[in-house]
PDB file of C-alpha atoms and ligand atoms in Angstrom:
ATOM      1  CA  UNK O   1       0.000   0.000   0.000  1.00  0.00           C
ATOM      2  CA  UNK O   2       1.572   3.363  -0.599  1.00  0.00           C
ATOM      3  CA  UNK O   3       0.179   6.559   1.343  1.00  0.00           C
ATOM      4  CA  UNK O   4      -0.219   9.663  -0.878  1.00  0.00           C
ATOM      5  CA  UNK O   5      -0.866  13.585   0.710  1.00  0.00           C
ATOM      6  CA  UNK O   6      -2.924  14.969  -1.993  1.00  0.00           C
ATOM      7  CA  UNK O   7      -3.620  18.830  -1.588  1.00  0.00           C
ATOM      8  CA  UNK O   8      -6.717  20.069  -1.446  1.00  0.00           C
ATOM      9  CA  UNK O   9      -8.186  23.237  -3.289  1.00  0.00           C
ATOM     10  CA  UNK O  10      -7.518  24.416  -6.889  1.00  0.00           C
ATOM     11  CA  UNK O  11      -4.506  21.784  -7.033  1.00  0.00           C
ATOM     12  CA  UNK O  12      -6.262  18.804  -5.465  1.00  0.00           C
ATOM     13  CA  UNK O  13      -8.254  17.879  -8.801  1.00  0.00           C
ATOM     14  CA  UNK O  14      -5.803  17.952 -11.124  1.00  0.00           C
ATOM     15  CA  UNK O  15      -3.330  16.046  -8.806  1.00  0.00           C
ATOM     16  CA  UNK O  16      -5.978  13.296  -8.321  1.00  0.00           C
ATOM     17  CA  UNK O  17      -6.786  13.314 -12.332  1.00  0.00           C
ATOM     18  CA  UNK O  18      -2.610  12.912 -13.190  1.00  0.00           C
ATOM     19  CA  UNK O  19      -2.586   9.722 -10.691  1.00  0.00           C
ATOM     20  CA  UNK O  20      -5.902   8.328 -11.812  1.00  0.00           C
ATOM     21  CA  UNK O  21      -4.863   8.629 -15.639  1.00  0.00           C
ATOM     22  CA  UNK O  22      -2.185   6.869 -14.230  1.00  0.00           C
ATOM     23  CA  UNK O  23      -3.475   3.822 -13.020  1.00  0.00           C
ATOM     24  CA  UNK O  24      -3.756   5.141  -9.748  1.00  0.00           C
ATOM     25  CA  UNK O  25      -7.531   5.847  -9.464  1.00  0.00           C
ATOM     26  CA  UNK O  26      -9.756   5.887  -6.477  1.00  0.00           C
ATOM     27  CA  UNK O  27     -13.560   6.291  -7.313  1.00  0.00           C
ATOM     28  CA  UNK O  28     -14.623   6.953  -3.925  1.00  0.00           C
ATOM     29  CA  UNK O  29     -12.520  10.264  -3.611  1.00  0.00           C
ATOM     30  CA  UNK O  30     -14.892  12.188  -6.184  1.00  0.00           C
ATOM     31  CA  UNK O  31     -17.708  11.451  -3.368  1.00  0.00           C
ATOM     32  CA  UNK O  32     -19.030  15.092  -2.400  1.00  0.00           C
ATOM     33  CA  UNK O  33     -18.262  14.339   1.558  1.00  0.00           C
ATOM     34  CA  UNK O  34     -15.992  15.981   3.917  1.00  0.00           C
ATOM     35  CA  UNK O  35     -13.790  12.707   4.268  1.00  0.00           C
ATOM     36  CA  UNK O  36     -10.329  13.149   4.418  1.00  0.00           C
ATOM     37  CA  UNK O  37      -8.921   9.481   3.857  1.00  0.00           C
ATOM     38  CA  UNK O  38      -9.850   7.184   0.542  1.00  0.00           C
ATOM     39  CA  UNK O  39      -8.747   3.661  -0.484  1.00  0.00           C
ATOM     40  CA  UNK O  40      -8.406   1.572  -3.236  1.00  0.00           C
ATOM     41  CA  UNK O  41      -6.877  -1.935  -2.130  1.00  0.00           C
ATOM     42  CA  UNK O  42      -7.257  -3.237  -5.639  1.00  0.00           C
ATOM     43  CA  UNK O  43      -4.574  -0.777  -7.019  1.00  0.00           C
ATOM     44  CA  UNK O  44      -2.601  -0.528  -3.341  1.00  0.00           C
ATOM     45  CA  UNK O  45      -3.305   3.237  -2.859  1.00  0.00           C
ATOM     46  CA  UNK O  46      -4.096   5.210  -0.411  1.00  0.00           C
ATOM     47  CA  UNK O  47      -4.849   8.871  -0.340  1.00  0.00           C
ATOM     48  CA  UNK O  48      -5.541  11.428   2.091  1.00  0.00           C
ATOM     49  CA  UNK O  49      -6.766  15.285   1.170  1.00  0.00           C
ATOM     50  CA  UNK O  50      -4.093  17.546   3.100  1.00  0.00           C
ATOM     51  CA  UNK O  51      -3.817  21.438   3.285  1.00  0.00           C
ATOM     52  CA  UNK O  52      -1.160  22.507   0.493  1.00  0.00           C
ATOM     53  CA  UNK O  53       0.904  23.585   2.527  1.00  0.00           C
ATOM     54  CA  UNK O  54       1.219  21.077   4.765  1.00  0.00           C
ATOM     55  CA  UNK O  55       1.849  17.943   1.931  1.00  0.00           C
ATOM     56  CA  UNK O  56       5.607  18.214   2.334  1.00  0.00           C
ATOM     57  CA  UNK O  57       5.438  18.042   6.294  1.00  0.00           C
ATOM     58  CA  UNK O  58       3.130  14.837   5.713  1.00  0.00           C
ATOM     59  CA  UNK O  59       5.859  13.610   3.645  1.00  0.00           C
ATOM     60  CA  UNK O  60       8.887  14.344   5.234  1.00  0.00           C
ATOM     61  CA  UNK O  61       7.695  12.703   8.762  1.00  0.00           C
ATOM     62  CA  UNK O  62       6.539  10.085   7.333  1.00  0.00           C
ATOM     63  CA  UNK O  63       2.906   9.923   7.518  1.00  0.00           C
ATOM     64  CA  UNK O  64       2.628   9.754   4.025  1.00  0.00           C
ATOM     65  CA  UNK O  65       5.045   7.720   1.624  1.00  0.00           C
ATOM     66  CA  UNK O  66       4.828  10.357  -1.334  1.00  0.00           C
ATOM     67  CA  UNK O  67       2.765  13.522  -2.088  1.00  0.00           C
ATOM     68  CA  UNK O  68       2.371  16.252  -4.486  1.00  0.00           C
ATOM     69  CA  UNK O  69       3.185  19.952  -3.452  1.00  0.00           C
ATOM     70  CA  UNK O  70       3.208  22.763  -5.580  1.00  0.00           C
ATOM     71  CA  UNK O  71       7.182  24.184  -6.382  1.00  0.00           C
ATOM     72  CA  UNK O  72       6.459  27.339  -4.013  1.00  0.00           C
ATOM     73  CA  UNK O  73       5.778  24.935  -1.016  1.00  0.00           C
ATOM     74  CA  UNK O  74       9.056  23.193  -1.864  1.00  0.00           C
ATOM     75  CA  UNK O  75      11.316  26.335  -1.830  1.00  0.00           C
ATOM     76  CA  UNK O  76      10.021  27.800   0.905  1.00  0.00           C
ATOM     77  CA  UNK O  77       9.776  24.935   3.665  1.00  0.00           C
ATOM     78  CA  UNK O  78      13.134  22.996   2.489  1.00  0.00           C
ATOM     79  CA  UNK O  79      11.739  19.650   3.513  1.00  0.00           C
ATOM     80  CA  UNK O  80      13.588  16.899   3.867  1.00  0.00           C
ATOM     81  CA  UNK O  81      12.382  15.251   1.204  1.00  0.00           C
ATOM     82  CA  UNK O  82      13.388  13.693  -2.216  1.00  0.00           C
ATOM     83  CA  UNK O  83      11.663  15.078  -5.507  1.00  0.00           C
ATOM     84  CA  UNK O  84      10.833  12.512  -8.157  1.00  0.00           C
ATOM     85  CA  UNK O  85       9.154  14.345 -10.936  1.00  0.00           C
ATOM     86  CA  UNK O  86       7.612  17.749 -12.088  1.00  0.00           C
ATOM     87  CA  UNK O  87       3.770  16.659 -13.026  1.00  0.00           C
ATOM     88  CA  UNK O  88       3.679  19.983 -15.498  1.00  0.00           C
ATOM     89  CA  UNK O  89       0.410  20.969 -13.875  1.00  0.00           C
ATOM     90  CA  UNK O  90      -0.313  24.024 -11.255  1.00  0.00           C
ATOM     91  CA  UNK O  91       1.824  26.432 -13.577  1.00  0.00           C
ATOM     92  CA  UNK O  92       2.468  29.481 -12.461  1.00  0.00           C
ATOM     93  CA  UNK O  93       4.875  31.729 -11.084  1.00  0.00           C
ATOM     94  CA  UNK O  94       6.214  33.292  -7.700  1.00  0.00           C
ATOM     95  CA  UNK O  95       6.901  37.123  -8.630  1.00  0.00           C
ATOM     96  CA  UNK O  96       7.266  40.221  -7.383  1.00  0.00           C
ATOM     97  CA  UNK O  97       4.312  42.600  -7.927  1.00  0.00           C
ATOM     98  CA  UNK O  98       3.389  45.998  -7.512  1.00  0.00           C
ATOM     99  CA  UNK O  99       1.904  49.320  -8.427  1.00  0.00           C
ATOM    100  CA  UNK O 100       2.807  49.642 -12.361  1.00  0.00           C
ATOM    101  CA  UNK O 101       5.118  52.728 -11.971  1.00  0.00           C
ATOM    102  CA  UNK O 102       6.711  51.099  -8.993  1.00  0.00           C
ATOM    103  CA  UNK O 103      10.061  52.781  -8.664  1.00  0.00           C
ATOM    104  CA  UNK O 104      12.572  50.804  -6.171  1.00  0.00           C
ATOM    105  CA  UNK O 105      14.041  54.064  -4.173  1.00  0.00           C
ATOM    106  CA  UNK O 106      17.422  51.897  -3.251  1.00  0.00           C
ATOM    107  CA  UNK O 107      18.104  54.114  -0.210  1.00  0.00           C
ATOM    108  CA  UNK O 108      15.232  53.081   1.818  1.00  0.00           C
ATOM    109  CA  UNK O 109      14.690  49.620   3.263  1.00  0.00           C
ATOM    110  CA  UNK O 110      11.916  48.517   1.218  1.00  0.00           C
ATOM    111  CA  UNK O 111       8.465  46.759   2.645  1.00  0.00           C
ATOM    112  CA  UNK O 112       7.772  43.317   1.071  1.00  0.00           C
ATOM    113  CA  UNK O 113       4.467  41.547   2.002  1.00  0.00           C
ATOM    114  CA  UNK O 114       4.183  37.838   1.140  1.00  0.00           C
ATOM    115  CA  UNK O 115       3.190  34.547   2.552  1.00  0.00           C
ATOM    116  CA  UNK O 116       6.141  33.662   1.601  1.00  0.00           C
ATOM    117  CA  UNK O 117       9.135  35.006   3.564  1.00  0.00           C
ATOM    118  CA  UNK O 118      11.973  32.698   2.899  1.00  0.00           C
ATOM    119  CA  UNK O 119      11.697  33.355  -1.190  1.00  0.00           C
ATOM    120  CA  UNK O 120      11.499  36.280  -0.598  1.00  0.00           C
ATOM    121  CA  UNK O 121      13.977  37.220   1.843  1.00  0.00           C
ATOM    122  CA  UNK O 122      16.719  34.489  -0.369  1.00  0.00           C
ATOM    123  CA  UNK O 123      15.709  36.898  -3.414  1.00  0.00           C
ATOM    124  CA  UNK O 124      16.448  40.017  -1.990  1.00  0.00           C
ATOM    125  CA  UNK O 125      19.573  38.733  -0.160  1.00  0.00           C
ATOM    126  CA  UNK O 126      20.654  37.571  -3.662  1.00  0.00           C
ATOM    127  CA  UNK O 127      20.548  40.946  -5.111  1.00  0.00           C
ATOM    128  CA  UNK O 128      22.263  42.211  -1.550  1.00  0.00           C
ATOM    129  CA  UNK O 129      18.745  44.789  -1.249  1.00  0.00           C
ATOM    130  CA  UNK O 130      17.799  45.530   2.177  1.00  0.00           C
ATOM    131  CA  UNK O 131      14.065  44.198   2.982  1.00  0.00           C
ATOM    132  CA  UNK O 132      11.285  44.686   5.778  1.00  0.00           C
ATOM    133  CA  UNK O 133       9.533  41.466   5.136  1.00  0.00           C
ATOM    134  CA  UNK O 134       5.176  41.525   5.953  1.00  0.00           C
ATOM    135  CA  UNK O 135       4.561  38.228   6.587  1.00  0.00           C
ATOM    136  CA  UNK O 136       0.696  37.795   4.976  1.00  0.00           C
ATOM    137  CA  UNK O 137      -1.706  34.703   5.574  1.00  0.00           C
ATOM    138  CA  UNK O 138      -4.203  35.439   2.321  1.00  0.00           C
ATOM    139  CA  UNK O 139      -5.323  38.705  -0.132  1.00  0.00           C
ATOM    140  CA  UNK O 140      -1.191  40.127  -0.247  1.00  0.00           C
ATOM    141  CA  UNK O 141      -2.590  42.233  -2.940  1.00  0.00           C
ATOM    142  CA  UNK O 142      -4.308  44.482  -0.582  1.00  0.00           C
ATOM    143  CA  UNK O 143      -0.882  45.515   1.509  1.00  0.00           C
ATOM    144  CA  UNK O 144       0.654  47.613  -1.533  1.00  0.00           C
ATOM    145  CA  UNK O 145      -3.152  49.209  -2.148  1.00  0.00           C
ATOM    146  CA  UNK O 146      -3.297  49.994   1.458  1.00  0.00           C
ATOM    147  CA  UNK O 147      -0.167  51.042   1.774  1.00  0.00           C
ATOM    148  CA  UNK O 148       1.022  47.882   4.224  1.00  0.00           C
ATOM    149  CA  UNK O 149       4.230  47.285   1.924  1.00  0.00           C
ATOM    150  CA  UNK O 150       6.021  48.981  -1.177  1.00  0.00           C
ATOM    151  CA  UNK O 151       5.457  45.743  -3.268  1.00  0.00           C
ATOM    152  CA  UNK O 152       4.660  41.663  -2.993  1.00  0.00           C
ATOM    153  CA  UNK O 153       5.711  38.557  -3.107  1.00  0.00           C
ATOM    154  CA  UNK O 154       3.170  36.039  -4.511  1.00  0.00           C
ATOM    155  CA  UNK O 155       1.941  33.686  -6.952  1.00  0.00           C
ATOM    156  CA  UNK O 156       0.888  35.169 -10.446  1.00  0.00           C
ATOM    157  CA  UNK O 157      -1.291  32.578 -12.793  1.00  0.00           C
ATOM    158  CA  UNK O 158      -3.582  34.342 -14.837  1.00  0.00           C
ATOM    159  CA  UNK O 159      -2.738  37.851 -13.300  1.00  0.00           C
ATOM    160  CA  UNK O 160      -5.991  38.880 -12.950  1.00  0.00           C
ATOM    161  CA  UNK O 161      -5.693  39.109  -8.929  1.00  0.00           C
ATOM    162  CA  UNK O 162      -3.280  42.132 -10.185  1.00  0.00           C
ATOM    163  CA  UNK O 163      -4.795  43.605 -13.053  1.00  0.00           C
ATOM    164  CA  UNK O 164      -8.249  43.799 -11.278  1.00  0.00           C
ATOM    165  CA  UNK O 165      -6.206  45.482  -7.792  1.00  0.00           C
ATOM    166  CA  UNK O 166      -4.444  48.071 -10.222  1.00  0.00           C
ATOM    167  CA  UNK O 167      -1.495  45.914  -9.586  1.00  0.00           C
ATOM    168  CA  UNK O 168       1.245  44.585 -12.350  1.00  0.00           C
ATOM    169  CA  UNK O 169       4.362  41.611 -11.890  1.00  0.00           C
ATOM    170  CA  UNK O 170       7.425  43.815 -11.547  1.00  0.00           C
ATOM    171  CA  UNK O 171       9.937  40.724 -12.039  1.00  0.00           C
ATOM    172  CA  UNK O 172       9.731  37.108 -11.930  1.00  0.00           C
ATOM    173  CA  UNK O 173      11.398  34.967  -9.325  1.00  0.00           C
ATOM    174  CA  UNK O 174      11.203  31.499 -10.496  1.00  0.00           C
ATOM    175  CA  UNK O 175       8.777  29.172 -12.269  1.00  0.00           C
ATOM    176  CA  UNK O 176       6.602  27.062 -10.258  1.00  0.00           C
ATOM    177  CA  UNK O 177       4.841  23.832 -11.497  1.00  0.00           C
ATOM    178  CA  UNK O 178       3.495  20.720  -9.109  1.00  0.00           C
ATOM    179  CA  UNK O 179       5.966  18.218  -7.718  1.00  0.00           C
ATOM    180  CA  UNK O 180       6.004  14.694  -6.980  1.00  0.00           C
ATOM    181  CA  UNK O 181       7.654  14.045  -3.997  1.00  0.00           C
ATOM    182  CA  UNK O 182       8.801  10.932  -1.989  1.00  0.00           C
ATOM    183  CA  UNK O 183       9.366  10.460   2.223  1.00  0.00           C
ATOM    184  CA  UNK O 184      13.408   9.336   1.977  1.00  0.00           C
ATOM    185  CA  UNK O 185      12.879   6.682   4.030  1.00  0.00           C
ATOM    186  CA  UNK O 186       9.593   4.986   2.056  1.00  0.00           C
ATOM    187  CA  UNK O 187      11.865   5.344  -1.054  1.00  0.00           C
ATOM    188  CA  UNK O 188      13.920   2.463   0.516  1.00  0.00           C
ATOM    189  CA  UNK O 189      11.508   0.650   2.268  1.00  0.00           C
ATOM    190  CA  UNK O 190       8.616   0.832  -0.859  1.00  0.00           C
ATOM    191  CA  UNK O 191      11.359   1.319  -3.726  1.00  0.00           C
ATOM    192  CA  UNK O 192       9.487  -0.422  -6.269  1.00  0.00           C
ATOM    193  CA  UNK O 193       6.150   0.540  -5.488  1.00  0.00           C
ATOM    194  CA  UNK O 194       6.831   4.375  -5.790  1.00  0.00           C
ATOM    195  CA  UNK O 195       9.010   3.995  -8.489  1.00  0.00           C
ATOM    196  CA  UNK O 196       6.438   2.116 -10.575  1.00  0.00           C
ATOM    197  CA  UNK O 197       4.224   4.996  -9.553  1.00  0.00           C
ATOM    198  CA  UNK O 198       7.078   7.201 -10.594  1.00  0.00           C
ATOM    199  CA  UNK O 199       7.084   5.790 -13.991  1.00  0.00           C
ATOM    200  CA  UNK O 200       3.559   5.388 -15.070  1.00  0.00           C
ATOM    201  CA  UNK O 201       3.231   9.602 -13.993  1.00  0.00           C
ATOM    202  CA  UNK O 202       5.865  10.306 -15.869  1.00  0.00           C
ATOM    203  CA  UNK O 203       4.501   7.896 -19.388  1.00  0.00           C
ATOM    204  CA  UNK O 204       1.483  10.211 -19.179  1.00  0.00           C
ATOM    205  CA  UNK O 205       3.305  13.851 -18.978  1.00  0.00           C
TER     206      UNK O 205
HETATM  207  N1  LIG I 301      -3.342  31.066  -8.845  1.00  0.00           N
HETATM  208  C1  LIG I 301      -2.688  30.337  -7.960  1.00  0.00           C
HETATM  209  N2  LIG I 301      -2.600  30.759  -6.688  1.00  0.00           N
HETATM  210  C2  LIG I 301      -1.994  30.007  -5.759  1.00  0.00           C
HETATM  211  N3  LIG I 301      -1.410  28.812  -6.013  1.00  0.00           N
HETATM  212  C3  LIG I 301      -1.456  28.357  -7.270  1.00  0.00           C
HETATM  213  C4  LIG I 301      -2.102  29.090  -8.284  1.00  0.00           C
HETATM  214  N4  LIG I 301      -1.987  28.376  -9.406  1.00  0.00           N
HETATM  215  C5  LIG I 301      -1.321  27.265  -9.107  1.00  0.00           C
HETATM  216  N5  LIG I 301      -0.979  27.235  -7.805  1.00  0.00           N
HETATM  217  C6  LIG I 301      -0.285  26.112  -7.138  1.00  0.00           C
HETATM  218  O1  LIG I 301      -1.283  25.449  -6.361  1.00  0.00           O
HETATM  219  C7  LIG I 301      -0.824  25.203  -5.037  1.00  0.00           C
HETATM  220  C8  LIG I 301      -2.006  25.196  -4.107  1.00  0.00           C
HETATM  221  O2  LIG I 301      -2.622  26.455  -4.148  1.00  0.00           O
HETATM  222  P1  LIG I 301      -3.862  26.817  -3.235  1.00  0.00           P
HETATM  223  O3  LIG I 301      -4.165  28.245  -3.538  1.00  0.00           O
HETATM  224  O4  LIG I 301      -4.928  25.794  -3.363  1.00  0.00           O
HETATM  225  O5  LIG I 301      -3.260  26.704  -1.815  1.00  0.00           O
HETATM  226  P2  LIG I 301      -3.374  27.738  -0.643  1.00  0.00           P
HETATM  227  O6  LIG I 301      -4.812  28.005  -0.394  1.00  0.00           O
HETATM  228  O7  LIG I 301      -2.469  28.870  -0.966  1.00  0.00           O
HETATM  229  O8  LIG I 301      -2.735  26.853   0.481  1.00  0.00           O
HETATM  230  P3  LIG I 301      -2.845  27.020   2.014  1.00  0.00           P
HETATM  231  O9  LIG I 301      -4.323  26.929   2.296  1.00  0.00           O
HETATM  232  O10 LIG I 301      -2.078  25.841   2.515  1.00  0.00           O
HETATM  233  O11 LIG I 301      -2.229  28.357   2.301  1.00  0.00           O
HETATM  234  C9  LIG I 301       0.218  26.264  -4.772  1.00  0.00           C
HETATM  235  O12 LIG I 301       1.167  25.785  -3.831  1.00  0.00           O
HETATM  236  C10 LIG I 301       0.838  26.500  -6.158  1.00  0.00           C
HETATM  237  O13 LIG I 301       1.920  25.617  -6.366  1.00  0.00           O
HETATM  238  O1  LIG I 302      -2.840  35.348 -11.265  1.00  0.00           O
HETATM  239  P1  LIG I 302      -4.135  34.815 -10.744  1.00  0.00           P
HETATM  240  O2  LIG I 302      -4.733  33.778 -11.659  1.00  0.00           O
HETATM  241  O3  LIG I 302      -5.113  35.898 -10.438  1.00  0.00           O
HETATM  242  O4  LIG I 302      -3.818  34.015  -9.403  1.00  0.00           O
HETATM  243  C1  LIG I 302      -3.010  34.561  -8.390  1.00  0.00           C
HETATM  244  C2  LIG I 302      -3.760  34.758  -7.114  1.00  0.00           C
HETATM  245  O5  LIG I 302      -4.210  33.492  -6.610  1.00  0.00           O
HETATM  246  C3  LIG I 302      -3.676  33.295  -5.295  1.00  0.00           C
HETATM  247  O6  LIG I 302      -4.527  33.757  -4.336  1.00  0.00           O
HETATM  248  P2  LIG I 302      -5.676  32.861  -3.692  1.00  0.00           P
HETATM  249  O7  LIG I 302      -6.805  32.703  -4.655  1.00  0.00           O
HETATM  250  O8  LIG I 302      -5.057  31.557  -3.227  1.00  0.00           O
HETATM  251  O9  LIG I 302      -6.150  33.751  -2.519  1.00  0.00           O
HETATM  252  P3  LIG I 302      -5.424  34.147  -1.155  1.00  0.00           P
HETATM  253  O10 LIG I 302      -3.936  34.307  -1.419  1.00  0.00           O
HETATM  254  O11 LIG I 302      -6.066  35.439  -0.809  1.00  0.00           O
HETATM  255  O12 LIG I 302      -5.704  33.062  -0.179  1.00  0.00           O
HETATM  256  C4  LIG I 302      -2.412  34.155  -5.284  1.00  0.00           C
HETATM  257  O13 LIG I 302      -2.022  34.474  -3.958  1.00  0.00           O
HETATM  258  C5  LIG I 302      -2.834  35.357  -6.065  1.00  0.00           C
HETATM  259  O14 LIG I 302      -3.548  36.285  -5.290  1.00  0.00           O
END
């Protein structure tokens, strides 16, 4: 049996559809209930609905064997995980955003809200800027509007978040796409069973 974290939300779907397609499939799971654990003992999987952010901690303590966590998740937790294979879905990208005449006054520390303050604060470090860093649960759009921060740190799909909040990406940290990922010590123990799973996700790419 292999245990997989699956997030839930506007990933959760297509993570479910990429395993299914791959032999992986679990009928039960498209059941409107609020269950959070789902079975399939013919195919010898196992999945449980986590919160996106919390796949990789369900994966690197072991709780789960492998999951699937979105790029961002990866860079800014550093779990001690292993990753097997980008599923090319949940593209998007982690940018910096702001009003559309943003100009970066380098003599002032500048105000960076995000929910995500290690990218952000590596970024920054990298180009040796100084940074106050917001840290932001949800709607980081609003902190620039309401004056909170100079600019953000945050996911850009579509961009409509920004267009429609007068906002525009200012530069482009790095590309994000979903992740398989494995617990190190399940890739030992359950070597063939996630790499099978491995390899029939990655026929279907
Ligand atoms: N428009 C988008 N906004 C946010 N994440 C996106 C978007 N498009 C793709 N993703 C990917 O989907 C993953 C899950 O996003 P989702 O918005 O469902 O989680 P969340 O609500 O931010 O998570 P949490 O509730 O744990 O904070 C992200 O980690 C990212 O990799
Ligand atoms: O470029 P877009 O297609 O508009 O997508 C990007 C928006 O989606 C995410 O927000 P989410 O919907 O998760 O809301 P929250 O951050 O307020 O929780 C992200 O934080 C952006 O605000």
């Amino acid at each position: 049996m292999i245990n997989v974290a699956l997030p839930k939300g506007r990933l959760g779907e297509k993570a479910y559809e990429t395993l299914a397609a791959a032999g992986y499939d679990c009928p039960a799971i498209l059941e409107k209930n609020r269950k959070l654990t789902f079975e399939n003992a013919a195919n010898g999987v196992r999945y449980f609905w986590v919160k996106p952010s919390d796949v990789s901690i369900y994966v690197e303590r072991g709780a789960a064997d492998v999951g699937i966590a979105g790029k961002d998740i990866l860079l800014e937790y550093s779990p001690d995980v292993y990753e097997l294979l980008d599923l090319k879905i949940g593209a998007c990208r982690m940018c910096v955003a702001g009003p559309e005449d943003f100009y970066d006054e380098t003599d002032r520390t500048l105000r960076v809200a995000t929910k995500f303050p290690h990218i952000a604060a590596g970024y920054y470090e990298s180009k040796s800027r100084d940074i106050d860093i917001i840290h932001l649960n949800g709607s980081i759009e609003l902190a620039p509007i309401l004056g909170l921060s100079d600019v953000i740190v945050d996911i850009v799909e579509t961009g409509k978040t920004l267009a429609e909040n007068h906002l525009a990406p200012l530069e482009t940290i790095v590309d994000i796409s979903a992740r398989l990922i494995s617990n190190k010590v399940s890739y030992q123990f359950k070597y063939q069973e996630i790499l099978r799973m491995r390899q029939a996700l990655e026929r279907n790419l």
